[in-house]
PDB file of C-alpha atoms in Angstrom:
ATOM      1  CA  UNK A   1      -0.280   0.176   0.255  1.00 51.00           C
ATOM      2  CA  UNK A   2       1.484   3.707  -0.592  1.00 54.00           C
ATOM      3  CA  UNK A   3       0.128   5.674   2.008  1.00 57.00           C
ATOM      4  CA  UNK A   4      -0.021   9.150   1.717  1.00 60.00           C
ATOM      5  CA  UNK A   5      -2.578  11.263   4.239  1.00 63.00           C
ATOM      6  CA  UNK A   6      -0.465  11.058   7.213  1.00 61.00           C
ATOM      7  CA  UNK A   7      -1.128  15.012   7.298  1.00 55.00           C
ATOM      8  CA  UNK A   8       1.542  16.380   5.032  1.00 53.00           C
ATOM      9  CA  UNK A   9       0.733  18.596   2.435  1.00 49.00           C
ATOM     10  CA  UNK A  10       1.274  17.759  -1.563  1.00 48.00           C
ATOM     11  CA  UNK A  11       1.010  18.767  -4.177  1.00 47.00           C
ATOM     12  CA  UNK A  12      -2.472  18.097  -5.818  1.00 47.00           C
ATOM     13  CA  UNK A  13      -2.973  16.316  -8.126  1.00 47.00           C
ATOM     14  CA  UNK A  14      -5.944  14.081  -9.632  1.00 47.00           C
ATOM     15  CA  UNK A  15      -4.324  12.111 -12.415  1.00 44.00           C
ATOM     16  CA  UNK A  16      -1.706  11.178  -9.167  1.00 42.00           C
ATOM     17  CA  UNK A  17      -4.519  10.613  -6.592  1.00 41.00           C
ATOM     18  CA  UNK A  18      -6.575   8.527  -9.002  1.00 41.00           C
ATOM     19  CA  UNK A  19      -2.852   6.345  -8.881  1.00 40.00           C
ATOM     20  CA  UNK A  20      -2.351   6.620  -5.604  1.00 36.00           C
ATOM     21  CA  UNK A  21      -5.668   5.752  -3.226  1.00 37.00           C
ATOM     22  CA  UNK A  22      -6.069   2.424  -3.020  1.00 35.00           C
ATOM     23  CA  UNK A  23      -3.325   0.951  -4.676  1.00 33.00           C
ATOM     24  CA  UNK A  24      -1.035  -1.509  -3.857  1.00 33.00           C
ATOM     25  CA  UNK A  25       2.169  -2.900  -4.874  1.00 35.00           C
ATOM     26  CA  UNK A  26       3.287  -6.559  -4.295  1.00 34.00           C
ATOM     27  CA  UNK A  27       7.227  -7.478  -4.179  1.00 35.00           C
ATOM     28  CA  UNK A  28       6.312  -9.248  -7.136  1.00 35.00           C
ATOM     29  CA  UNK A  29       5.598  -6.528  -8.687  1.00 39.00           C
ATOM     30  CA  UNK A  30       8.394  -4.171  -7.300  1.00 39.00           C
ATOM     31  CA  UNK A  31      10.474  -7.384  -8.962  1.00 39.00           C
ATOM     32  CA  UNK A  32       8.950  -7.105 -12.529  1.00 40.00           C
ATOM     33  CA  UNK A  33       8.644  -3.700 -12.660  1.00 41.00           C
ATOM     34  CA  UNK A  34      13.152  -3.310 -11.630  1.00 41.00           C
ATOM     35  CA  UNK A  35      13.141  -5.789 -14.682  1.00 44.00           C
ATOM     36  CA  UNK A  36      11.472  -3.465 -17.274  1.00 47.00           C
ATOM     37  CA  UNK A  37      14.618  -1.296 -16.475  1.00 54.00           C
ATOM     38  CA  UNK A  38      17.452  -1.969 -18.260  1.00 67.00           C
ATOM     39  CA  UNK A  39      19.933   0.269 -16.387  1.00 73.00           C
ATOM     40  CA  UNK A  40      21.968  -1.872 -14.437  1.00 74.00           C
ATOM     41  CA  UNK A  41      22.983   0.715 -12.315  1.00 70.00           C
ATOM     42  CA  UNK A  42      20.313   2.375 -11.324  1.00 72.00           C
ATOM     43  CA  UNK A  43      18.831  -0.816 -10.243  1.00 72.00           C
ATOM     44  CA  UNK A  44      22.131  -1.361  -8.059  1.00 70.00           C
ATOM     45  CA  UNK A  45      21.086   2.282  -6.490  1.00 70.00           C
ATOM     46  CA  UNK A  46      17.596   0.666  -5.804  1.00 69.00           C
ATOM     47  CA  UNK A  47      18.834  -1.964  -4.455  1.00 67.00           C
ATOM     48  CA  UNK A  48      21.668  -0.686  -2.276  1.00 66.00           C
ATOM     49  CA  UNK A  49      19.137   2.653  -1.125  1.00 62.00           C
ATOM     50  CA  UNK A  50      15.932   0.176  -0.418  1.00 58.00           C
ATOM     51  CA  UNK A  51      13.585   1.842  -3.083  1.00 57.00           C
ATOM     52  CA  UNK A  52      11.764   0.847  -5.880  1.00 52.00           C
ATOM     53  CA  UNK A  53      10.104   2.153  -8.888  1.00 51.00           C
ATOM     54  CA  UNK A  54       7.266   2.128  -7.423  1.00 51.00           C
ATOM     55  CA  UNK A  55       8.479   4.250  -4.840  1.00 50.00           C
ATOM     56  CA  UNK A  56       9.422   6.614  -7.432  1.00 50.00           C
ATOM     57  CA  UNK A  57       7.021   6.696  -9.536  1.00 46.00           C
ATOM     58  CA  UNK A  58       3.398   6.139  -8.024  1.00 43.00           C
ATOM     59  CA  UNK A  59       4.016   8.645  -3.905  1.00 45.00           C
ATOM     60  CA  UNK A  60       2.801  12.112  -4.398  1.00 45.00           C
ATOM     61  CA  UNK A  61       5.253  14.767  -4.785  1.00 47.00           C
ATOM     62  CA  UNK A  62       5.591  16.422  -1.429  1.00 46.00           C
ATOM     63  CA  UNK A  63       6.185  20.397  -0.349  1.00 50.00           C
ATOM     64  CA  UNK A  64       9.434  19.797   1.396  1.00 55.00           C
ATOM     65  CA  UNK A  65      13.553  19.207   0.798  1.00 60.00           C
ATOM     66  CA  UNK A  66      13.731  15.422   0.782  1.00 58.00           C
ATOM     67  CA  UNK A  67      15.973  14.471   3.869  1.00 64.00           C
ATOM     68  CA  UNK A  68      20.115  13.523   3.837  1.00 69.00           C
ATOM     69  CA  UNK A  69      19.505   9.881   2.775  1.00 64.00           C
ATOM     70  CA  UNK A  70      16.882  10.903  -0.218  1.00 65.00           C
ATOM     71  CA  UNK A  71      18.678  13.523  -0.850  1.00 72.00           C
ATOM     72  CA  UNK A  72      21.430  10.860  -1.632  1.00 72.00           C
ATOM     73  CA  UNK A  73      19.441   8.399  -3.472  1.00 68.00           C
ATOM     74  CA  UNK A  74      18.342  11.344  -5.900  1.00 73.00           C
ATOM     75  CA  UNK A  75      21.708  12.141  -6.692  1.00 79.00           C
ATOM     76  CA  UNK A  76      22.949   9.020  -6.920  1.00 78.00           C
ATOM     77  CA  UNK A  77      19.730   8.178  -9.864  1.00 76.00           C
ATOM     78  CA  UNK A  78      21.054  11.293 -11.419  1.00 82.00           C
ATOM     79  CA  UNK A  79      24.553   9.909 -12.234  1.00 82.00           C
ATOM     80  CA  UNK A  80      23.349   6.885 -13.277  1.00 81.00           C
ATOM     81  CA  UNK A  81      21.492   7.938 -16.183  1.00 83.00           C
ATOM     82  CA  UNK A  82      24.052  11.218 -16.566  1.00 85.00           C
ATOM     83  CA  UNK A  83      26.432  10.488 -19.805  1.00 89.00           C
ATOM     84  CA  UNK A  84      29.983  10.242 -18.878  1.00 90.00           C
ATOM     85  CA  UNK A  85      30.150  13.519 -21.229  1.00 89.00           C
ATOM     86  CA  UNK A  86      27.609  14.631 -23.828  1.00 89.00           C
ATOM     87  CA  UNK A  87      26.903  12.464 -26.484  1.00 88.00           C
ATOM     88  CA  UNK A  88      28.272   9.744 -24.645  1.00 87.00           C
ATOM     89  CA  UNK A  89      26.044   6.628 -25.332  1.00 87.00           C
ATOM     90  CA  UNK A  90      27.856   3.622 -23.476  1.00 87.00           C
ATOM     91  CA  UNK A  91      28.709   5.086 -19.789  1.00 87.00           C
ATOM     92  CA  UNK A  92      27.056   7.078 -17.479  1.00 89.00           C
ATOM     93  CA  UNK A  93      28.865   8.969 -14.501  1.00 87.00           C
ATOM     94  CA  UNK A  94      28.249   6.042 -11.820  1.00 87.00           C
ATOM     95  CA  UNK A  95      29.110   3.265 -14.422  1.00 89.00           C
ATOM     96  CA  UNK A  96      32.411   4.400 -15.278  1.00 89.00           C
ATOM     97  CA  UNK A  97      33.283   4.964 -11.666  1.00 88.00           C
ATOM     98  CA  UNK A  98      32.217   1.562 -10.337  1.00 87.00           C
ATOM     99  CA  UNK A  99      34.053  -0.232 -13.151  1.00 88.00           C
ATOM    100  CA  UNK A 100      37.013   1.408 -12.383  1.00 89.00           C
ATOM    101  CA  UNK A 101      36.520   0.579  -8.644  1.00 87.00           C
ATOM    102  CA  UNK A 102      36.064  -3.285  -9.625  1.00 88.00           C
ATOM    103  CA  UNK A 103      39.503  -3.254 -11.470  1.00 90.00           C
ATOM    104  CA  UNK A 104      41.451  -1.227  -8.659  1.00 90.00           C
ATOM    105  CA  UNK A 105      39.969  -4.138  -6.145  1.00 87.00           C
ATOM    106  CA  UNK A 106      40.666  -7.246  -8.881  1.00 90.00           C
ATOM    107  CA  UNK A 107      43.868  -6.404  -9.189  1.00 91.00           C
ATOM    108  CA  UNK A 108      44.979  -4.542  -6.136  1.00 90.00           C
ATOM    109  CA  UNK A 109      45.405  -1.145  -7.295  1.00 88.00           C
ATOM    110  CA  UNK A 110      46.846   1.502  -4.609  1.00 92.00           C
ATOM    111  CA  UNK A 111      45.394   4.543  -4.404  1.00 91.00           C
ATOM    112  CA  UNK A 112      48.467   6.704  -6.118  1.00 92.00           C
ATOM    113  CA  UNK A 113      47.626   4.047  -8.992  1.00 91.00           C
ATOM    114  CA  UNK A 114      44.223   4.814  -9.582  1.00 91.00           C
ATOM    115  CA  UNK A 115      44.705   8.612  -9.144  1.00 92.00           C
ATOM    116  CA  UNK A 116      47.062   7.927 -12.144  1.00 93.00           C
ATOM    117  CA  UNK A 117      45.148   5.816 -13.910  1.00 91.00           C
ATOM    118  CA  UNK A 118      41.807   8.673 -13.690  1.00 91.00           C
ATOM    119  CA  UNK A 119      44.756  11.916 -14.017  1.00 92.00           C
ATOM    120  CA  UNK A 120      44.831   9.724 -17.646  1.00 92.00           C
ATOM    121  CA  UNK A 121      42.045   8.524 -19.113  1.00 90.00           C
ATOM    122  CA  UNK A 122      40.548  12.580 -18.103  1.00 90.00           C
ATOM    123  CA  UNK A 123      43.115  13.350 -20.508  1.00 92.00           C
ATOM    124  CA  UNK A 124      42.017  11.775 -23.171  1.00 91.00           C
ATOM    125  CA  UNK A 125      38.351  12.203 -22.837  1.00 89.00           C
ATOM    126  CA  UNK A 126      36.588  14.547 -24.643  1.00 89.00           C
ATOM    127  CA  UNK A 127      36.635  18.291 -22.611  1.00 88.00           C
ATOM    128  CA  UNK A 128      34.310  18.920 -20.187  1.00 86.00           C
ATOM    129  CA  UNK A 129      34.101  14.824 -18.879  1.00 89.00           C
ATOM    130  CA  UNK A 130      32.266  13.850 -15.722  1.00 90.00           C
ATOM    131  CA  UNK A 131      35.090  10.918 -14.443  1.00 89.00           C
ATOM    132  CA  UNK A 132      35.342  12.041 -10.693  1.00 89.00           C
ATOM    133  CA  UNK A 133      39.200  13.466 -10.907  1.00 89.00           C
ATOM    134  CA  UNK A 134      41.074  11.400  -7.980  1.00 91.00           C
ATOM    135  CA  UNK A 135      40.253   8.354  -5.864  1.00 91.00           C
ATOM    136  CA  UNK A 136      39.137  10.315  -2.945  1.00 91.00           C
ATOM    137  CA  UNK A 137      36.378  12.036  -5.054  1.00 89.00           C
ATOM    138  CA  UNK A 138      34.898   8.562  -6.494  1.00 87.00           C
ATOM    139  CA  UNK A 139      34.856   7.289  -3.206  1.00 87.00           C
ATOM    140  CA  UNK A 140      32.741   9.798  -1.611  1.00 85.00           C
ATOM    141  CA  UNK A 141      30.392   9.112  -4.911  1.00 84.00           C
ATOM    142  CA  UNK A 142      30.414   5.654  -3.905  1.00 82.00           C
ATOM    143  CA  UNK A 143      30.423   5.932  -0.148  1.00 81.00           C
ATOM    144  CA  UNK A 144      26.127   6.152   0.503  1.00 77.00           C
ATOM    145  CA  UNK A 145      26.222   2.150  -2.031  1.00 76.00           C
ATOM    146  CA  UNK A 146      28.409   0.886   1.025  1.00 74.00           C
ATOM    147  CA  UNK A 147      27.881  -0.413   4.254  1.00 76.00           C
ATOM    148  CA  UNK A 148      29.816   1.570   7.001  1.00 81.00           C
ATOM    149  CA  UNK A 149      31.471   0.421   9.622  1.00 87.00           C
ATOM    150  CA  UNK A 150      32.069   1.733  13.435  1.00 91.00           C
ATOM    151  CA  UNK A 151      34.984   2.654  14.909  1.00 94.00           C
ATOM    152  CA  UNK A 152      35.938   1.447  18.553  1.00 95.00           C
ATOM    153  CA  UNK A 153      38.591   2.716  21.184  1.00 95.00           C
ATOM    154  CA  UNK A 154      40.083  -0.796  22.135  1.00 95.00           C
ATOM    155  CA  UNK A 155      42.930  -1.021  24.739  1.00 94.00           C
ATOM    156  CA  UNK A 156      46.167  -1.405  23.065  1.00 93.00           C
ATOM    157  CA  UNK A 157      46.604  -4.615  24.389  1.00 92.00           C
ATOM    158  CA  UNK A 158      43.429  -6.340  23.812  1.00 91.00           C
ATOM    159  CA  UNK A 159      42.570  -6.035  27.327  1.00 93.00           C
ATOM    160  CA  UNK A 160      38.514  -4.336  26.857  1.00 94.00           C
ATOM    161  CA  UNK A 161      36.468  -2.086  24.068  1.00 95.00           C
ATOM    162  CA  UNK A 162      35.765   1.201  25.699  1.00 95.00           C
ATOM    163  CA  UNK A 163      31.990   0.818  24.331  1.00 93.00           C
ATOM    164  CA  UNK A 164      28.639   1.180  26.201  1.00 92.00           C
ATOM    165  CA  UNK A 165      28.989   1.647  30.132  1.00 94.00           C
ATOM    166  CA  UNK A 166      33.116   1.762  29.634  1.00 93.00           C
ATOM    167  CA  UNK A 167      32.875   4.830  26.834  1.00 93.00           C
ATOM    168  CA  UNK A 168      33.743   7.662  28.882  1.00 93.00           C
ATOM    169  CA  UNK A 169      36.600   6.007  30.791  1.00 93.00           C
ATOM    170  CA  UNK A 170      40.239   6.519  30.009  1.00 92.00           C
ATOM    171  CA  UNK A 171      42.285   4.004  31.231  1.00 93.00           C
ATOM    172  CA  UNK A 172      41.901   0.549  30.868  1.00 94.00           C
ATOM    173  CA  UNK A 173      40.384  -1.387  33.820  1.00 93.00           C
ATOM    174  CA  UNK A 174      42.881  -4.199  33.544  1.00 92.00           C
ATOM    175  CA  UNK A 175      46.462  -3.368  33.097  1.00 93.00           C
ATOM    176  CA  UNK A 176      45.896   0.648  33.307  1.00 92.00           C
ATOM    177  CA  UNK A 177      47.213   1.187  30.036  1.00 94.00           C
ATOM    178  CA  UNK A 178      46.134   4.677  28.666  1.00 94.00           C
ATOM    179  CA  UNK A 179      43.100   4.807  26.173  1.00 94.00           C
ATOM    180  CA  UNK A 180      44.588   8.393  24.181  1.00 93.00           C
ATOM    181  CA  UNK A 181      48.397   8.817  23.249  1.00 91.00           C
ATOM    182  CA  UNK A 182      50.158  11.919  24.784  1.00 88.00           C
ATOM    183  CA  UNK A 183      49.176  15.262  23.663  1.00 81.00           C
ATOM    184  CA  UNK A 184      51.664  16.793  21.248  1.00 75.00           C
ATOM    185  CA  UNK A 185      51.785  21.542  20.424  1.00 70.00           C
ATOM    186  CA  UNK A 186      48.657  22.845  20.700  1.00 71.00           C
ATOM    187  CA  UNK A 187      46.262  19.633  18.915  1.00 65.00           C
ATOM    188  CA  UNK A 188      42.938  19.852  21.599  1.00 75.00           C
ATOM    189  CA  UNK A 189      41.895  16.291  19.072  1.00 83.00           C
ATOM    190  CA  UNK A 190      42.659  13.258  21.869  1.00 88.00           C
ATOM    191  CA  UNK A 191      44.131   9.968  19.335  1.00 91.00           C
ATOM    192  CA  UNK A 192      43.397   6.592  20.849  1.00 93.00           C
ATOM    193  CA  UNK A 193      46.147   4.274  20.754  1.00 94.00           C
ATOM    194  CA  UNK A 194      44.713   1.477  19.084  1.00 95.00           C
ATOM    195  CA  UNK A 195      40.759   1.293  17.267  1.00 95.00           C
ATOM    196  CA  UNK A 196      38.394  -1.521  16.417  1.00 93.00           C
ATOM    197  CA  UNK A 197      36.461  -1.629  13.323  1.00 93.00           C
ATOM    198  CA  UNK A 198      33.461  -2.927  13.577  1.00 92.00           C
ATOM    199  CA  UNK A 199      31.295  -3.739  10.980  1.00 90.00           C
ATOM    200  CA  UNK A 200      27.194  -4.193  12.648  1.00 89.00           C
ATOM    201  CA  UNK A 201      25.443  -7.739  10.952  1.00 89.00           C
ATOM    202  CA  UNK A 202      22.865  -6.285  10.818  1.00 86.00           C
ATOM    203  CA  UNK A 203      22.569  -3.622   8.065  1.00 83.00           C
ATOM    204  CA  UNK A 204      24.673  -6.490   5.649  1.00 86.00           C
ATOM    205  CA  UNK A 205      21.558  -9.151   6.420  1.00 87.00           C
ATOM    206  CA  UNK A 206      19.236  -6.456   5.580  1.00 82.00           C
ATOM    207  CA  UNK A 207      21.072  -6.039   2.392  1.00 80.00           C
ATOM    208  CA  UNK A 208      21.167  -8.989   1.277  1.00 84.00           C
ATOM    209  CA  UNK A 209      16.690  -8.906   1.159  1.00 82.00           C
ATOM    210  CA  UNK A 210      17.384  -5.741  -0.669  1.00 76.00           C
ATOM    211  CA  UNK A 211      17.899  -7.047  -4.245  1.00 75.00           C
ATOM    212  CA  UNK A 212      15.278  -9.617  -5.058  1.00 79.00           C
ATOM    213  CA  UNK A 213      17.789 -11.394  -6.721  1.00 82.00           C
ATOM    214  CA  UNK A 214      19.710 -11.772  -3.434  1.00 85.00           C
ATOM    215  CA  UNK A 215      16.421 -12.597  -1.605  1.00 86.00           C
ATOM    216  CA  UNK A 216      15.232 -15.316  -3.106  1.00 88.00           C
ATOM    217  CA  UNK A 217      18.174 -17.205  -2.138  1.00 89.00           C
ATOM    218  CA  UNK A 218      17.779 -16.057   1.373  1.00 90.00           C
ATOM    219  CA  UNK A 219      14.634 -18.391   1.987  1.00 89.00           C
ATOM    220  CA  UNK A 220      15.451 -21.063  -0.785  1.00 88.00           C
ATOM    221  CA  UNK A 221      15.874 -23.024   2.232  1.00 88.00           C
ATOM    222  CA  UNK A 222      12.432 -23.272   2.689  1.00 86.00           C
ATOM    223  CA  UNK A 223      11.135 -23.256  -1.044  1.00 86.00           C
ATOM    224  CA  UNK A 224      13.625 -25.930  -2.382  1.00 85.00           C
ATOM    225  CA  UNK A 225      12.095 -29.187  -2.776  1.00 83.00           C
ATOM    226  CA  UNK A 226      14.724 -32.028  -0.312  1.00 80.00           C
ATOM    227  CA  UNK A 227      15.594 -34.883  -1.930  1.00 83.00           C
ATOM    228  CA  UNK A 228      14.833 -38.406   0.970  1.00 83.00           C
ATOM    229  CA  UNK A 229      18.487 -39.694   1.600  1.00 82.00           C
ATOM    230  CA  UNK A 230      20.044 -36.550   0.078  1.00 85.00           C
ATOM    231  CA  UNK A 231      21.223 -33.544   2.035  1.00 86.00           C
ATOM    232  CA  UNK A 232      21.888 -30.231  -0.034  1.00 86.00           C
ATOM    233  CA  UNK A 233      21.679 -27.935   2.586  1.00 85.00           C
ATOM    234  CA  UNK A 234      21.541 -27.648   6.259  1.00 87.00           C
ATOM    235  CA  UNK A 235      17.560 -27.590   6.299  1.00 88.00           C
ATOM    236  CA  UNK A 236      18.237 -31.226   5.218  1.00 88.00           C
ATOM    237  CA  UNK A 237      19.265 -32.174   7.929  1.00 87.00           C
ATOM    238  CA  UNK A 238      18.272 -33.264  11.899  1.00 89.00           C
ATOM    239  CA  UNK A 239      19.762 -30.685  13.408  1.00 89.00           C
ATOM    240  CA  UNK A 240      17.596 -27.892  11.123  1.00 90.00           C
ATOM    241  CA  UNK A 241      13.959 -30.326  11.234  1.00 90.00           C
ATOM    242  CA  UNK A 242      14.432 -30.289  15.187  1.00 93.00           C
ATOM    243  CA  UNK A 243      15.133 -26.734  15.864  1.00 93.00           C
ATOM    244  CA  UNK A 244      12.071 -26.095  13.316  1.00 92.00           C
ATOM    245  CA  UNK A 245       9.884 -28.576  16.249  1.00 94.00           C
ATOM    246  CA  UNK A 246      11.564 -26.910  19.127  1.00 94.00           C
ATOM    247  CA  UNK A 247      10.833 -23.125  17.603  1.00 94.00           C
ATOM    248  CA  UNK A 248       7.843 -23.572  15.417  1.00 92.00           C
ATOM    249  CA  UNK A 249       6.841 -19.863  15.263  1.00 93.00           C
ATOM    250  CA  UNK A 250      10.579 -18.608  14.464  1.00 93.00           C
ATOM    251  CA  UNK A 251      10.806 -21.076  11.921  1.00 91.00           C
ATOM    252  CA  UNK A 252       6.807 -20.452  10.119  1.00 90.00           C
ATOM    253  CA  UNK A 253       8.994 -17.322   8.997  1.00 90.00           C
ATOM    254  CA  UNK A 254      11.060 -18.351   6.039  1.00 89.00           C
ATOM    255  CA  UNK A 255      12.497 -14.782   6.456  1.00 89.00           C
ATOM    256  CA  UNK A 256      14.093 -15.333   9.429  1.00 90.00           C
ATOM    257  CA  UNK A 257      17.864 -16.374   9.238  1.00 89.00           C
ATOM    258  CA  UNK A 258      19.912 -19.202  11.236  1.00 88.00           C
ATOM    259  CA  UNK A 259      23.580 -17.607  11.679  1.00 85.00           C
ATOM    260  CA  UNK A 260      26.743 -20.361  11.530  1.00 79.00           C
ATOM    261  CA  UNK A 261      29.937 -19.663  13.075  1.00 75.00           C
ATOM    262  CA  UNK A 262      32.784 -21.075  10.632  1.00 72.00           C
ATOM    263  CA  UNK A 263      36.021 -20.971  12.535  1.00 70.00           C
ATOM    264  CA  UNK A 264      38.247 -22.511   9.054  1.00 69.00           C
ATOM    265  CA  UNK A 265      41.835 -22.367   9.731  1.00 69.00           C
ATOM    266  CA  UNK A 266      41.453 -21.008  13.309  1.00 66.00           C
ATOM    267  CA  UNK A 267      43.161 -23.419  16.362  1.00 64.00           C
ATOM    268  CA  UNK A 268      41.408 -22.312  19.428  1.00 62.00           C
ATOM    269  CA  UNK A 269      43.856 -24.266  20.974  1.00 63.00           C
ATOM    270  CA  UNK A 270      47.371 -22.765  19.502  1.00 61.00           C
ATOM    271  CA  UNK A 271      50.145 -21.589  20.958  1.00 56.00           C
ATOM    272  CA  UNK A 272      51.666 -19.171  18.639  1.00 55.00           C
ATOM    273  CA  UNK A 273      51.650 -16.117  19.698  1.00 56.00           C
ATOM    274  CA  UNK A 274      50.026 -17.221  22.468  1.00 53.00           C
ATOM    275  CA  UNK A 275      47.488 -19.631  23.875  1.00 52.00           C
ATOM    276  CA  UNK A 276      43.910 -18.404  22.932  1.00 53.00           C
ATOM    277  CA  UNK A 277      40.944 -18.210  25.435  1.00 51.00           C
ATOM    278  CA  UNK A 278      37.879 -19.312  23.868  1.00 48.00           C
TER     279      UNK A 278
END
């Protein structure tokens, strides 16, 4: 259901009103609309920003500025449709950057190497081309498509995290080591000795449901046809079935996920560099 009557003001448009009132837009409709769009980079933006063509086409025009997320979304949509230079037909501003990013990742290019390639590419492209001038500018443009991380200060001896109830502490509660480096000069910024980069799992799991292509795999455990005596997925095993019988409410929803911890290559009883604590 595309809701519209939340009390906000919007431009009166009878044809738009007829479309919106009482309309429904199912997940299958979204998939069909997405498939109609021949621009894969536009689809990439849709998936990453949790939007669908239905939201863009059917929702009424409101008399207010878009919030930050919506503004980034519309900027990326424009970049996915804007040609790399006037008259270019095979690359958009977004597709060019996305493909150069892929080359950098696949071949392990340094940032300096990336900048040199971009500098050369811009020199042979027509005047007025829209290729971002360096890695920093390209990274800033692509950032809304990515998944961020959280920086958390930690003890340099790995004793504790300065997190939650300990976020205001300045010394390690175990070894007494200072959290921050001594200030030099007139600098007022406190710099931690060591930081942990935490990658939250929730948005990464949500991202898998944003695209119809990956969302289908996320529920495959319930939709595939099991073969007697053959285990092609953990859901065919006795442990999975036992869990289902113990938690029927959870297992009834195919989108609920079970997480498995893989310790491939990790020796819990190793002695180098120090005994592990498990």
